[in-house]
Amino acid sequence: MWLRDELLKSIWHAFTALDVDQRGKVSKSQLKVLSHSLCTVMNIPHDPVALEEHFKDDNKGPVSNQGYMPYLNRFILDKVQEEFDVLEFNKMCWTLCYKKNICAQHLLISDDDAFKVWCIFNFLSEDIYPLVIVTEEIEYFLRKLMEAMGSGWSEEKFADYKLQLNTKKNCLTAWELIELVGRRYFSKGMNQQTLSMGITEVFQELILDVLKQGYMMKKGHKRKNWTERWFVLRPNALSYYVCEDLLEKKGDIIVDRTCCVESLPDKEGKKCLFIIKCTDKSFEISASDKKKKQEWLQAIQTCIQLLRLGLSSPHREARLRRRELRQKQQAEEDDLAERMKQLQVANENKQRQLEGMKKKIEEAAAKAGMEEHRRKQIQLDLQDRYRLDLEREKLVRQQMEEQVAQKSCELEQYLQRVRELEEMHHRLEEALEDERQAKQDEEAMRKLQARLLEEEAAKRAELEQIHLQQQRALSQTEAEKQELVAKQLAKERDLQAAMLQLEILFFFFQLKMSRKLERAANKTKTWKDKVAKHEGLVRLIQPGDKGPQRITNWGPASFTDAELELRKKSWQESKNQGAQAQ
């Protein structure tokens, strides 16, 4: 979506340049040439009949921008593929519009630098026509430019320029921005080459999406030699060239979400190594120093992370965030202006109310003056009347004072009695309150005792149940223990019987074997002496184990293991007997 918006900006410049009378309309012949040029640079098949058929119902002359937009969207922009050269497209639109709008003689920058500033304007301008660039984006661009030229940023100078800009329209067109840069308002003291290099660097960063570039050593895949290359990092590829003029491209390292970049230890005499692992290949690269290595690792890792998040280039994301922030601030300012307007209307209403109240107060003051005059006249009349009444009242007052003195004595006695009755009433109320409180405490204590008795009964029942369970468990354990003891006794009895039977069988077996040995000894007595003499050469062949052969003084395999053990035991016994005899 962002590609179409940026293409429309360049096309709008071209369309506006073809509008000679500045009426917002362009002739069909010029639109044919413009459409053909757009199709050529965007690698789209051009249909010259489509324009005539599209406007066959509109034969009133030139076509407006709004009339050309449906054709542009349907027959050109809907067929756009992202494989065409966007830079060539921008140059074509620039060629159509720059000669009409700028005078190269008054500028201190080349046409190529002016073209780059124009492209940067299209990138930073708002998506509202006619295209303008707001103050915040102007400051962002100028900061980038001054940083690229290695110059410091002057806040005071930009504040003065911003103040001048606010008095006009608070924004700039593309040609005003080119004039601002071309006349070196912010780059005084810089030579043309430095300014051109700064514009180029900002152009590569914002328009060509060059995130980082510089010389590094790359290890070859076939000959395994190290060659110095000029590397250019973009959001989806790391390209390397023979040198920084970018004329001879040697290859691309495609960066996608499956790639990873890792640091490598120094080897083969190369330092500051790192490796980029792609799906099919891995690339070993050597930076000039540790700082450059860290910068490249961080930049490549940032590209991979953006691709994994499905985001576009970081500059476009930053532009969108700045635009959203401006829209939010504009909405807040509009809201504030609306509130101020409402407050102003309310203030005007209050002012009108105050004026009405002031008039009413003045009328009321006039009426009050008349009433005061009449009141004074009435007061004078009343004073005369009151004087006569006062004299009469004095006589009556004397009589009343005598009566009051008498009544006051009676009243004092009555009040004393009332105070005594009130005090007695208070004492009775306190006694009743104490009795009521005692009853409440007694009731609460009774409820507490009942609750404690219930809890004690429940705990007692629970303890009895636990006691019964323990008795049942003990009886069960005792039964199991008796059963196990009975089983153990039975097994011991069976074991003793088996041992007894085994001893009897062993006794009979020994008896039988001794008899057999006696018979064998009698039969073999005649030849046993001969065997004893030649015991190393002749012996009976008997079955034996198949373990390793023993070597004795009589040769290999003269004895079996069992015979050798018997001989060892007999020799040990004879030796012990001799020692005891001594």
mmCIF file of C-alpha atoms in Angstrom, residues 14 28 59 69 77 112 161 163 172 190 230 238 258 268 284 286 313 361 401-402 429 486 495 528 554 580:
data_model
loop_
_atom_site.group_PDB
_atom_site.id
_atom_site.type_symbol
_atom_site.label_atom_id
_atom_site.label_comp_id
_atom_site.label_asym_id
_atom_site.label_seq_id
_atom_site.Cartn_x
_atom_site.Cartn_y
_atom_site.Cartn_z
ATOM 1 C CA ALA A 14 4.121 15.282 -13.213
ATOM 2 C CA LYS A 28 -5.735 13.971 -23.320
ATOM 3 C CA ASN A 59 -15.324 14.814 -24.809
ATOM 4 C CA MET A 69 -7.331 8.851 -11.162
ATOM 5 C CA LEU A 77 -1.230 1.127 -10.648
ATOM 6 C CA ASP A 112 21.041 15.651 -9.023
ATOM 7 C CA TYR A 161 12.851 30.084 10.789
ATOM 8 C CA LEU A 163 8.511 31.549 13.547
ATOM 9 C CA LEU A 172 6.551 24.024 2.516
ATOM 10 C CA MET A 190 29.843 24.357 4.196
ATOM 11 C CA TRP A 230 31.890 -2.276 0.084
ATOM 12 C CA LEU A 238 23.144 -7.162 2.445
ATOM 13 C CA THR A 258 15.253 -17.506 9.208
ATOM 14 C CA GLU A 268 43.384 -17.158 10.445
ATOM 15 C CA GLU A 284 32.115 -15.025 7.293
ATOM 16 C CA SER A 286 35.653 -9.326 9.244
ATOM 17 C CA SER A 313 11.776 -0.494 6.769
ATOM 18 C CA ILE A 361 -29.961 46.057 40.102
ATOM 19 C CA GLU A 401 -42.713 46.149 86.634
ATOM 20 C CA GLU A 402 -44.381 45.847 89.995
ATOM 21 C CA GLU A 429 -33.821 7.016 84.024
ATOM 22 C CA ALA A 486 0.603 -67.519 64.725
ATOM 23 C CA LEU A 495 11.364 -74.662 59.180
ATOM 24 C CA LYS A 528 46.527 -96.298 43.262
ATOM 25 C CA TRP A 554 53.151 -81.022 38.436
ATOM 26 C CA GLN A 580 51.433 -76.912 68.246
#
